[in-house]
Amino acid sequence: MDRNSITGLLLIFGILALFWWMNKPSEEDMAERKRQLDSINRVEQLRAEEAAKAKQTEQSKEVTAEKVEKQTARDSVRRKAAGILAPYIDGEQEFTTLENEEIKVTLSNRGGRIYSVELKEYETHDGQPLILFDGDNNRYGFNFTYNTNIYNTNDLYFDVKKSGSNSVTFEISGPNRELLAMSYSLTDDVHMVEHHIESRNLGNIFATPRNSLDLEWVQEMPAQEKGRQFEQQYSGIYYKFFQDDVDDISGTGSDSEDLRTPLKWIAFKDQFFSSILIANDKLSSGFVETTALEDENSPLLRFNQAEAVIPFDFEQNDDAAMRFFFGPNHFYTLNSYEGLDLHEILPLGWGIFGWINRYVVIPVFNFLEGFIGSYGIIILVLTIMIKVVLFPLTYKSYMSTAKMRVLKPQIDEINEKIPKDKAMERQQATMALYRKAGVNPMGGCLPMLLQMPILIAMFRFFPSSIELRQESFLWATDLSTYDSIVDLPFNIPFYGAHVSLFTLLMAVTNIFYTRINQEMTQSSAQMPGMKGMMYMMPVMFLFFFNSYASGLSYYYFVSTLITIGQTILIRQFVDEKAILAKLKANQKKPAKKSKFQARLEEMQKQQAQVQKGKGKKPGKKK
């Protein structure tokens, strides 16, 4: 290559380099170009995605069409098999309401059942309407067989035939006058709902086992009260055997029972309210199960289930007549239904404790309601009345204690003479002194024991008395549950997360009363360990009663306070020197022999004579 060629190539390269440099894009131009390319790529991507979605939709439509076709075919087969039930398999849930001044009952055409019940005169502890149960999880119905298929009334949509302002009938009907009806009506009794299950011309169509209905009743029981622990303790399932006693499964746990004998009624019981299914005739047998929900934050308290066998024959155009009770656990309300023993669902105590509540405490309490508006004052008056009636026993107990107290110096002398290692000899000498002086060492305890049934009866009465529910007194907003003057930010084991002032007052008065008793008796000197145990009881009460009904703590507080006042008053009028003088005079009298002692001495004398006769030698025969 010659010089001119090289020069030409260099010139061409330089011109190209100058041209490139002059036409080089700026950074802004490059950024703009990049954005344009990104936009083009995004548009192409979206077009690709839309094409894929369109293809997927097309395929989905084909699949859906196929599924719909198959489902339609299955529904057609199902409806054909359902026969007269076909119009009732699918539908929309509709509600009908029956109500009076006391209750509001909502019924659903799905299952032809009671959907919810509201007690209009009551509220929950936080001011909400009081609902006994509500929602689809509460079921009531039975199974039957039709065309070899099993159906449950809970899954069928009945026709609604409202026949009056306070009655409604749910029906399933067929072309040949077949009829299955479930009717409900409110009666003159504000808490009762009449219920009938009827059948017509279904003998050759519907079938049930053993010519009976296996009725299932399921209820989710909501929590209504502030004290969940005691609400759960006083709730459960109660049932009455036909012409027999009432039994129950209740408490804080879960339980079930297989009932193989006829029943009259089954009750789902809360602390203060109940739902009770009552047969006009009887239930052949049943099964009940209750499950306590332990989660304290759950709005539900229990899950109750009952199964009952009701005699029912479709071939006979049968009619099963029953009633529902929805209302409060009020003694006189429940007791007004003669022959049903509904009042037995109230845990008033067994034996003498229940008798005291039914025939003494409740009548007096309700009598005072007619004159006094404050339930705190009613409890005060009731307590005073009880303490006045029991005053003779209190006086006798004090006098027995006073007699033993004035004999204490003589008992100390016996203890000094007889060493500790001869405890039996000491005890015999002490009892001989009591016998000579005419003192019964149990005289102070027996009157107190006679008062125990009343104390235990009141313990059962207050937590189950709906009269006290949401009734306030002083700082207690609800006498049926605990009062709280301080809510703690933490929970104390066995005590709780609050401080009950009535419980504190009760514990303090019991400690003071224990101290008075310790000063009056000489038992603490004989058994020093008993002194500490006596003071432990009020402390235990402090833990036990902190979450209990404040009305009960208030009653025990007032009762103990009155007892302290009676003791101080009696002390002012009792002359212990005169008592001691009388006891010393008794000691100087010859001891009277009891019938047992006299008989024992006579037997000993006879035995001695027999022994003496045996000891003589037999004489010689002449």
XYZ file of C-alpha atoms in Angstrom:
622
model
C 0.000 0.000 0.000
C 1.459 3.363 -1.054
C 1.514 6.556 0.841
C -1.558 8.040 -0.839
C -3.672 4.975 0.042
C -2.686 5.155 3.726
C -3.422 8.860 3.796
C -6.855 8.263 2.258
C -7.733 5.568 4.776
C -6.725 7.785 7.679
C -8.825 10.639 6.300
C -11.855 8.320 5.950
C -11.396 6.985 9.508
C -11.081 10.540 10.870
C -14.216 11.656 9.015
C -16.138 8.638 10.416
C -14.897 9.305 13.954
C -15.842 13.010 13.665
C -19.291 12.044 12.328
C -19.857 9.571 15.206
C -18.807 12.104 17.807
C -21.052 14.788 16.328
C -24.083 12.432 16.232
C -23.493 10.662 19.614
C -26.795 10.737 21.732
C -26.838 12.540 25.085
C -27.565 10.827 28.432
C -31.122 12.193 28.364
C -31.626 10.703 24.882
C -30.303 7.352 26.054
C -32.605 7.369 29.108
C -35.602 8.233 26.935
C -34.713 5.461 24.530
C -34.505 2.996 27.421
C -37.941 4.023 28.670
C -39.375 3.517 25.194
C -37.865 0.050 24.959
C -39.178 -0.858 28.457
C -42.657 0.319 27.490
C -42.595 -1.759 24.343
C -41.469 -4.825 26.303
C -44.206 -4.253 28.948
C -46.905 -3.942 26.312
C -45.753 -7.149 24.688
C -45.717 -8.878 28.093
C -49.258 -7.703 28.906
C -50.457 -8.894 25.514
C -48.899 -12.274 26.213
C -50.523 -12.434 29.706
C -53.914 -11.438 28.323
C -53.633 -14.088 25.673
C -52.763 -16.668 28.352
C -55.676 -15.525 30.555
C -58.047 -15.658 27.618
C -56.906 -19.175 26.882
C -57.238 -20.153 30.570
C -60.704 -18.580 30.796
C -61.749 -20.467 27.703
C -60.517 -23.711 29.260
C -62.141 -22.819 32.605
C -65.466 -22.144 30.910
C -65.264 -25.493 29.253
C -64.497 -27.186 32.596
C -67.225 -25.167 34.396
C -69.739 -25.997 31.724
C -68.831 -29.634 32.125
C -69.127 -29.408 35.932
C -72.438 -27.579 35.706
C -73.693 -30.189 33.320
C -72.610 -32.970 35.676
C -74.015 -31.151 38.749
C -77.284 -30.534 36.927
C -77.454 -34.193 36.101
C -76.737 -35.125 39.742
C -79.320 -32.606 40.991
C -81.809 -34.004 38.556
C -81.159 -37.505 39.854
C -81.257 -36.269 43.458
C -84.493 -34.368 42.953
C -86.028 -37.312 41.185
C -85.050 -39.539 44.118
C -86.288 -36.896 46.590
C -89.790 -37.110 45.209
C -92.152 -34.935 47.249
C -89.129 -33.571 49.177
C -87.544 -32.105 46.016
C -89.013 -28.583 46.470
C -87.744 -28.508 50.066
C -84.123 -29.525 49.605
C -82.896 -26.095 48.476
C -84.183 -22.692 49.436
C -83.586 -19.473 51.314
C -83.780 -19.187 55.073
C -86.734 -17.126 56.292
C -87.516 -16.063 59.849
C -90.805 -15.729 61.724
C -91.159 -14.052 65.110
C -93.556 -14.869 67.940
C -93.464 -12.681 71.027
C -95.295 -11.543 74.121
C -94.387 -9.272 77.006
C -91.812 -11.751 78.361
C -90.127 -13.598 75.473
C -89.312 -13.174 71.792
C -89.056 -16.415 69.828
C -87.496 -16.393 66.348
C -88.225 -19.435 64.158
C -86.586 -20.544 60.905
C -88.183 -22.305 57.959
C -84.935 -24.231 57.609
C -85.646 -27.219 59.797
C -88.945 -25.779 61.013
C -87.304 -25.035 64.338
C -86.740 -22.364 66.966
C -83.729 -20.335 65.848
C -83.279 -18.046 68.858
C -84.986 -16.983 72.105
C -84.700 -13.619 73.839
C -85.940 -12.924 77.375
C -87.153 -9.347 77.047
C -87.187 -8.434 80.746
C -83.542 -9.330 81.366
C -80.086 -8.230 80.230
C -76.608 -9.709 80.397
C -74.111 -8.374 82.919
C -72.779 -5.912 80.315
C -76.203 -4.559 79.309
C -76.817 -6.634 76.168
C -80.136 -8.372 75.347
C -80.339 -11.731 77.093
C -80.361 -14.443 74.416
C -80.764 -18.041 75.593
C -79.447 -19.370 72.254
C -79.063 -18.089 68.714
C -77.671 -19.218 65.361
C -77.456 -22.126 62.932
C -75.288 -24.161 65.311
C -78.357 -24.655 67.517
C -80.298 -27.565 66.043
C -83.579 -29.304 66.689
C -84.882 -32.070 64.441
C -84.958 -35.755 63.569
C -83.894 -38.206 60.871
C -86.225 -40.229 58.666
C -85.878 -42.466 55.610
C -87.503 -41.768 52.246
C -86.755 -43.698 49.014
C -83.873 -45.456 50.813
C -82.233 -42.060 51.524
C -81.816 -40.584 54.995
C -82.982 -37.007 55.530
C -82.836 -34.686 58.523
C -85.458 -32.037 59.099
C -82.702 -29.538 59.923
C -81.614 -29.631 56.242
C -85.061 -29.071 54.705
C -86.713 -25.739 53.883
C -90.336 -25.901 55.052
C -93.265 -23.877 53.791
C -94.402 -21.251 56.307
C -98.081 -21.198 57.254
C -98.697 -18.544 59.886
C -102.079 -19.241 61.390
C -102.294 -16.378 63.873
C -100.454 -13.560 65.613
C -98.718 -15.968 67.988
C -98.621 -19.282 66.130
C -96.851 -20.631 63.061
C -96.737 -23.969 61.242
C -93.933 -25.249 59.020
C -95.100 -27.768 56.428
C -93.857 -30.255 53.868
C -96.691 -31.400 51.613
C -97.149 -33.743 48.661
C -99.567 -34.040 45.722
C -101.648 -36.715 47.452
C -102.302 -34.737 50.638
C -99.105 -35.966 52.300
C -98.135 -33.680 55.174
C -95.330 -33.292 57.709
C -95.892 -30.281 59.976
C -94.016 -28.722 62.904
C -96.090 -26.091 64.689
C -95.316 -23.623 67.466
C -97.590 -21.283 69.412
C -97.355 -18.988 72.414
C -99.949 -19.715 75.077
C -101.450 -17.643 77.875
C -98.457 -18.783 79.902
C -95.844 -16.199 78.972
C -92.919 -18.646 79.250
C -94.381 -21.689 77.471
C -94.272 -22.478 73.746
C -96.598 -25.261 72.592
C -94.997 -27.563 70.016
C -96.525 -30.292 67.816
C -95.075 -32.664 65.222
C -97.803 -34.021 62.931
C -97.908 -36.391 59.957
C -100.638 -37.222 57.423
C -100.640 -39.923 54.722
C -96.923 -40.666 55.094
C -97.199 -44.258 56.272
C -95.960 -45.796 53.043
C -93.463 -43.036 52.285
C -91.504 -42.022 55.397
C -89.948 -44.487 57.806
C -88.255 -44.195 61.181
C -86.674 -46.864 63.404
C -88.868 -48.563 66.011
C -91.925 -46.428 65.096
C -90.379 -43.497 66.915
C -88.601 -40.210 66.279
C -84.943 -39.948 67.302
C -85.060 -36.288 68.232
C -81.778 -34.354 68.493
C -81.594 -31.053 70.379
C -78.284 -29.152 70.360
C -77.654 -25.804 72.026
C -74.674 -23.466 72.370
C -75.145 -21.817 75.760
C -73.761 -18.258 75.917
C -72.176 -16.806 79.051
C -74.516 -14.251 80.646
C -72.985 -13.383 84.048
C -69.881 -11.632 85.373
C -68.602 -14.555 87.430
C -67.933 -17.201 84.755
C -66.587 -19.799 87.204
C -69.741 -19.928 89.316
C -72.065 -19.526 86.332
C -70.507 -22.666 84.903
C -70.660 -24.431 88.268
C -74.408 -23.793 88.525
C -75.211 -24.762 84.915
C -75.639 -28.098 83.144
C -78.354 -30.512 82.003
C -81.206 -31.628 84.265
C -83.782 -34.303 83.481
C -86.791 -35.850 85.182
C -87.516 -39.539 84.926
C -91.130 -40.307 84.120
C -93.031 -40.334 87.443
C -89.714 -40.348 89.298
C -86.927 -38.138 90.620
C -84.943 -35.353 88.967
C -81.267 -35.946 88.216
C -78.562 -33.904 86.522
C -75.081 -33.654 85.053
C -73.691 -30.273 86.014
C -70.656 -28.509 87.423
C -67.479 -27.101 85.940
C -66.579 -30.260 84.003
C -68.012 -32.201 81.064
C -70.146 -35.299 81.340
C -72.686 -37.494 79.562
C -75.400 -39.939 80.577
C -77.239 -42.685 78.716
C -80.858 -42.647 79.938
C -82.570 -45.948 79.170
C -85.807 -45.329 81.072
C -88.712 -42.997 80.133
C -88.303 -39.278 80.771
C -90.721 -36.418 81.353
C -88.490 -33.471 80.497
C -84.930 -32.388 79.685
C -83.568 -28.979 80.725
C -80.562 -27.011 79.492
C -79.920 -24.948 82.625
C -77.841 -21.820 83.080
C -77.208 -20.255 86.495
C -80.390 -18.164 86.318
C -82.216 -19.205 83.104
C -83.303 -22.452 81.445
C -84.595 -23.977 78.214
C -86.733 -27.038 79.009
C -88.288 -29.545 76.594
C -91.365 -31.102 78.240
C -93.252 -34.062 76.779
C -97.031 -33.991 77.216
C -96.828 -37.758 77.581
C -93.267 -39.043 77.885
C -89.949 -39.539 76.126
C -89.158 -43.254 75.757
C -85.448 -42.847 76.491
C -82.613 -40.422 75.903
C -78.981 -39.442 75.943
C -77.554 -36.178 77.332
C -74.095 -34.670 77.110
C -72.706 -31.342 78.274
C -69.287 -29.935 77.453
C -67.917 -27.057 79.552
C -65.834 -24.595 77.544
C -62.703 -23.773 79.530
C -61.591 -20.718 77.520
C -62.409 -17.772 79.799
C -62.512 -15.393 76.800
C -65.075 -17.479 74.927
C -68.564 -15.919 74.616
C -69.959 -19.432 75.050
C -70.279 -21.233 78.378
C -71.321 -24.755 77.384
C -72.213 -26.997 74.487
C -75.302 -29.061 75.352
C -76.711 -32.005 73.427
C -79.761 -34.154 74.095
C -81.186 -37.086 72.147
C -84.688 -38.274 72.926
C -86.779 -41.114 71.532
C -90.404 -40.033 71.005
C -93.114 -42.622 70.257
C -94.366 -41.772 66.741
C -95.957 -43.881 64.006
C -96.193 -42.420 60.472
C -98.701 -45.122 59.524
C -101.156 -43.883 62.162
C -101.133 -40.190 61.162
C -99.513 -39.499 64.518
C -99.142 -36.294 66.540
C -96.375 -35.723 69.115
C -97.277 -32.956 71.582
C -94.600 -31.160 73.605
C -93.851 -27.837 75.267
C -90.819 -25.597 75.603
C -90.213 -23.536 78.739
C -87.982 -20.509 78.209
C -87.563 -18.421 81.328
C -85.909 -17.602 84.644
C -85.014 -20.118 87.340
C -87.461 -18.536 89.761
C -88.731 -20.894 92.454
C -92.394 -19.868 92.441
C -92.514 -19.657 88.636
C -91.126 -23.173 88.224
C -93.160 -24.537 91.127
C -96.402 -23.280 89.541
C -96.288 -26.128 86.988
C -97.900 -28.851 89.068
C -96.640 -32.384 88.742
C -93.526 -31.465 86.740
C -91.077 -30.735 89.605
C -89.354 -28.072 87.505
C -88.255 -26.305 90.697
C -85.878 -29.234 91.301
C -83.419 -27.651 88.865
C -82.681 -25.073 91.575
C -79.687 -26.263 93.664
C -81.236 -25.411 97.042
C -79.538 -28.311 98.800
C -80.576 -31.807 99.765
C -82.513 -32.956 102.811
C -82.938 -30.470 105.633
C -80.969 -27.753 103.787
C -83.432 -27.800 100.890
C -86.415 -27.830 103.273
C -85.120 -24.741 105.094
C -84.730 -22.881 101.798
C -88.091 -23.950 100.341
C -90.293 -23.559 103.408
C -88.525 -20.846 105.418
C -85.943 -18.723 103.603
C -87.670 -18.299 100.213
C -91.164 -17.554 101.660
C -89.765 -14.999 104.138
C -87.534 -13.471 101.467
C -90.427 -13.084 99.016
C -92.684 -11.732 101.796
C -90.162 -9.003 102.575
C -89.960 -8.150 98.855
C -93.505 -6.808 99.088
C -92.513 -4.170 101.646
C -88.829 -3.385 101.056
C -87.362 -2.193 97.768
C -83.660 -2.681 98.551
C -82.422 -6.271 98.517
C -79.509 -5.296 100.739
C -82.004 -4.188 103.399
C -84.046 -7.372 102.827
C -80.937 -9.474 103.549
C -80.283 -7.392 106.670
C -83.848 -7.846 107.955
C -83.770 -11.563 107.099
C -80.496 -11.961 108.985
C -81.879 -10.171 112.047
C -84.982 -12.384 112.006
C -82.855 -15.537 111.823
C -80.571 -14.377 114.641
C -83.576 -13.517 116.849
C -85.030 -16.995 116.298
C -81.659 -18.594 117.058
C -80.954 -16.371 120.094
C -81.969 -19.034 122.668
C -79.360 -21.376 121.167
C -76.767 -18.594 121.237
C -77.608 -17.885 124.891
C -77.388 -21.561 125.822
C -74.041 -21.860 124.075
C -72.698 -18.827 125.955
C -73.897 -20.156 129.322
C -72.269 -23.528 128.727
C -69.004 -21.784 127.821
C -69.263 -19.566 130.927
C -69.705 -22.615 133.194
C -66.592 -24.221 131.792
C -64.683 -20.968 132.136
C -65.472 -20.547 135.877
C -64.379 -24.162 136.456
C -60.994 -23.480 134.839
C -59.119 -22.987 138.189
C -60.308 -26.421 139.403
C -59.297 -27.980 136.077
C -55.858 -26.359 136.452
C -55.566 -27.987 139.891
C -56.347 -31.380 138.366
C -53.685 -30.822 135.704
C -51.115 -29.907 138.375
C -51.851 -33.007 140.445
C -51.881 -35.467 137.547
C -48.779 -35.501 135.315
C -49.041 -35.079 131.525
C -48.051 -38.666 130.807
C -51.301 -39.802 132.452
C -53.583 -38.134 129.912
C -56.393 -40.683 130.334
C -56.451 -40.202 134.112
C -56.511 -36.426 133.629
C -59.434 -36.696 131.236
C -61.383 -38.956 133.610
C -60.845 -36.556 136.517
C -61.933 -33.579 134.386
C -65.077 -35.375 133.233
C -65.853 -36.360 136.844
C -65.619 -32.671 137.810
C -67.991 -31.697 134.994
C -70.410 -34.428 136.039
C -70.400 -33.334 139.684
C -70.892 -29.679 138.789
C -73.659 -30.529 136.309
C -71.834 -29.161 133.263
C -72.097 -30.685 129.803
C -68.802 -30.045 127.949
C -70.670 -30.409 124.642
C -73.305 -27.881 125.671
C -71.520 -25.063 123.860
C -71.072 -27.030 120.639
C -74.541 -28.527 120.191
C -76.356 -25.170 119.821
C -73.811 -24.132 117.200
C -74.289 -27.427 115.359
C -78.043 -26.829 115.317
C -77.405 -23.511 113.539
C -75.284 -25.127 110.820
C -78.222 -26.243 108.618
C -79.325 -22.609 108.307
C -75.793 -21.441 107.455
C -75.445 -24.143 104.773
C -78.955 -23.440 103.438
C -78.071 -19.769 102.969
C -74.840 -20.855 101.269
C -76.969 -22.679 98.676
C -79.681 -20.002 98.434
C -77.749 -16.861 97.515
C -75.815 -18.022 94.397
C -78.981 -19.556 92.872
C -81.450 -16.790 93.770
C -82.445 -14.867 90.633
C -84.039 -12.235 92.897
C -80.532 -10.943 93.683
C -79.380 -10.872 90.047
C -78.184 -7.394 89.032
C -79.526 -5.904 92.291
C -77.084 -3.364 93.713
C -76.373 -2.433 97.321
C -73.757 0.039 98.546
C -70.636 -0.610 96.422
C -71.825 -4.029 95.157
C -73.360 -3.646 91.684
C -74.731 -7.210 91.608
C -75.489 -9.162 94.786
C -75.593 -12.456 92.848
C -71.889 -12.243 91.983
C -68.713 -10.852 93.547
C -68.228 -7.187 94.472
C -64.944 -5.541 93.545
C -63.425 -2.390 95.025
C -60.033 -2.949 93.353
C -59.325 -4.746 90.064
C -55.800 -6.147 90.163
C -53.553 -6.131 87.058
C -52.557 -9.715 87.857
C -54.200 -12.904 89.093
C -53.471 -14.292 92.561
C -53.764 -18.107 92.661
C -56.876 -19.296 94.553
C -57.853 -15.630 95.146
C -58.486 -13.912 91.824
C -57.764 -10.608 90.132
C -59.983 -8.416 92.306
C -60.580 -7.500 95.951
C -64.040 -8.073 97.437
C -64.773 -5.686 100.293
C -67.697 -7.703 101.690
C -65.408 -10.739 101.868
C -62.768 -8.690 103.675
C -65.344 -7.439 106.186
C -66.610 -10.989 106.699
C -63.054 -12.258 107.328
C -62.258 -9.428 109.789
C -65.448 -9.980 111.820
C -64.766 -13.727 111.926
C -61.237 -13.076 113.226
C -62.639 -10.762 115.895
C -65.311 -13.303 116.864
C -62.662 -16.048 117.046
C -60.641 -13.904 119.416
C -63.654 -13.349 121.671
C -64.283 -17.101 121.768
C -60.626 -17.768 122.594
C -60.860 -15.363 125.551
C -64.099 -16.947 126.759
C -62.931 -20.559 126.663
C -60.046 -22.403 128.188
C -59.607 -24.840 125.268
C -56.684 -22.886 123.868
C -54.756 -23.401 127.089
C -55.280 -27.144 126.847
C -54.575 -27.406 123.120
C -52.358 -24.502 122.003
C -52.308 -25.748 118.401
C -56.053 -25.229 118.095
C -55.628 -21.465 118.498
C -53.792 -21.100 115.220
C -56.234 -23.399 113.427
C -59.201 -21.312 114.582
C -57.618 -18.209 113.057
C -56.907 -20.057 109.824
C -60.610 -20.446 109.026
C -61.300 -16.715 108.420
C -58.213 -16.561 106.201
C -59.490 -19.518 104.184
C -62.874 -17.771 103.872
C -61.054 -14.771 102.428
C -59.797 -16.884 99.520
C -62.887 -19.031 99.079
C -65.521 -16.273 99.105
C -63.636 -13.626 97.115
C -65.282 -14.722 93.856
C -68.564 -15.867 95.396
C -71.898 -14.017 95.532
C -71.462 -10.728 97.397
C -74.946 -11.197 98.901
C -73.687 -14.312 100.699
C -70.548 -12.592 102.025
C -72.724 -9.670 103.143
C -75.097 -12.066 104.961
C -72.244 -13.871 106.761
C -70.671 -10.508 107.685
C -73.915 -9.155 109.184
C -74.694 -12.500 110.868
C -71.269 -12.633 112.572
C -71.536 -8.975 113.555
C -74.909 -9.585 115.239
C -73.520 -12.684 116.999
C -70.661 -10.577 118.394
C -73.182 -8.000 119.610
C -75.319 -10.704 121.229
C -72.269 -12.178 122.959
C -71.208 -8.800 124.382
C -74.783 -8.101 125.484
C -75.181 -11.474 127.223
C -71.846 -10.971 128.977
C -73.180 -7.768 130.574
C -76.112 -9.588 132.177
C -74.437 -12.846 133.215
C -72.962 -13.011 136.763
C -70.119 -15.518 136.624
C -69.710 -15.452 140.430
C -73.292 -16.642 140.790
C -72.662 -19.359 138.244
C -69.568 -20.518 140.139
C -71.465 -20.558 143.436
C -74.204 -22.669 141.888
C -71.686 -25.100 140.423
C -69.937 -25.466 143.789
C -73.287 -26.164 145.405
C -73.899 -28.861 142.823
C -70.550 -30.410 143.647
C -71.517 -30.740 147.321
C -74.712 -32.612 146.503
C -74.540 -36.391 146.416
C -74.012 -37.527 142.902
C -77.131 -38.916 141.326
C -76.712 -42.241 139.746
C -77.869 -42.594 136.235
C -80.151 -45.484 135.273
C -77.233 -47.084 133.499
C -74.996 -46.827 136.584
C -77.742 -48.202 138.855
C -78.389 -51.098 136.518
C -74.662 -51.791 136.229
C -74.238 -51.893 140.036
C -77.260 -54.206 140.341
C -75.806 -56.576 137.769
C -72.441 -56.535 139.547
C -74.178 -57.354 142.883
C -76.102 -60.239 141.325
C -72.916 -61.582 139.773
C -71.149 -61.436 143.148
C -73.949 -63.394 144.800
C -73.787 -66.054 142.086
C -70.040 -66.371 142.568
C -70.540 -66.635 146.341
C -73.116 -69.427 145.898
C -70.755 -71.379 143.669
C -68.042 -71.212 146.317
C -70.086 -73.138 149.001
C -69.389 -76.878 149.483
C -72.318 -79.235 148.921
C -73.775 -80.767 152.194
C -73.913 -84.548 153.076
C -77.084 -86.475 152.423
C -78.804 -87.832 155.497
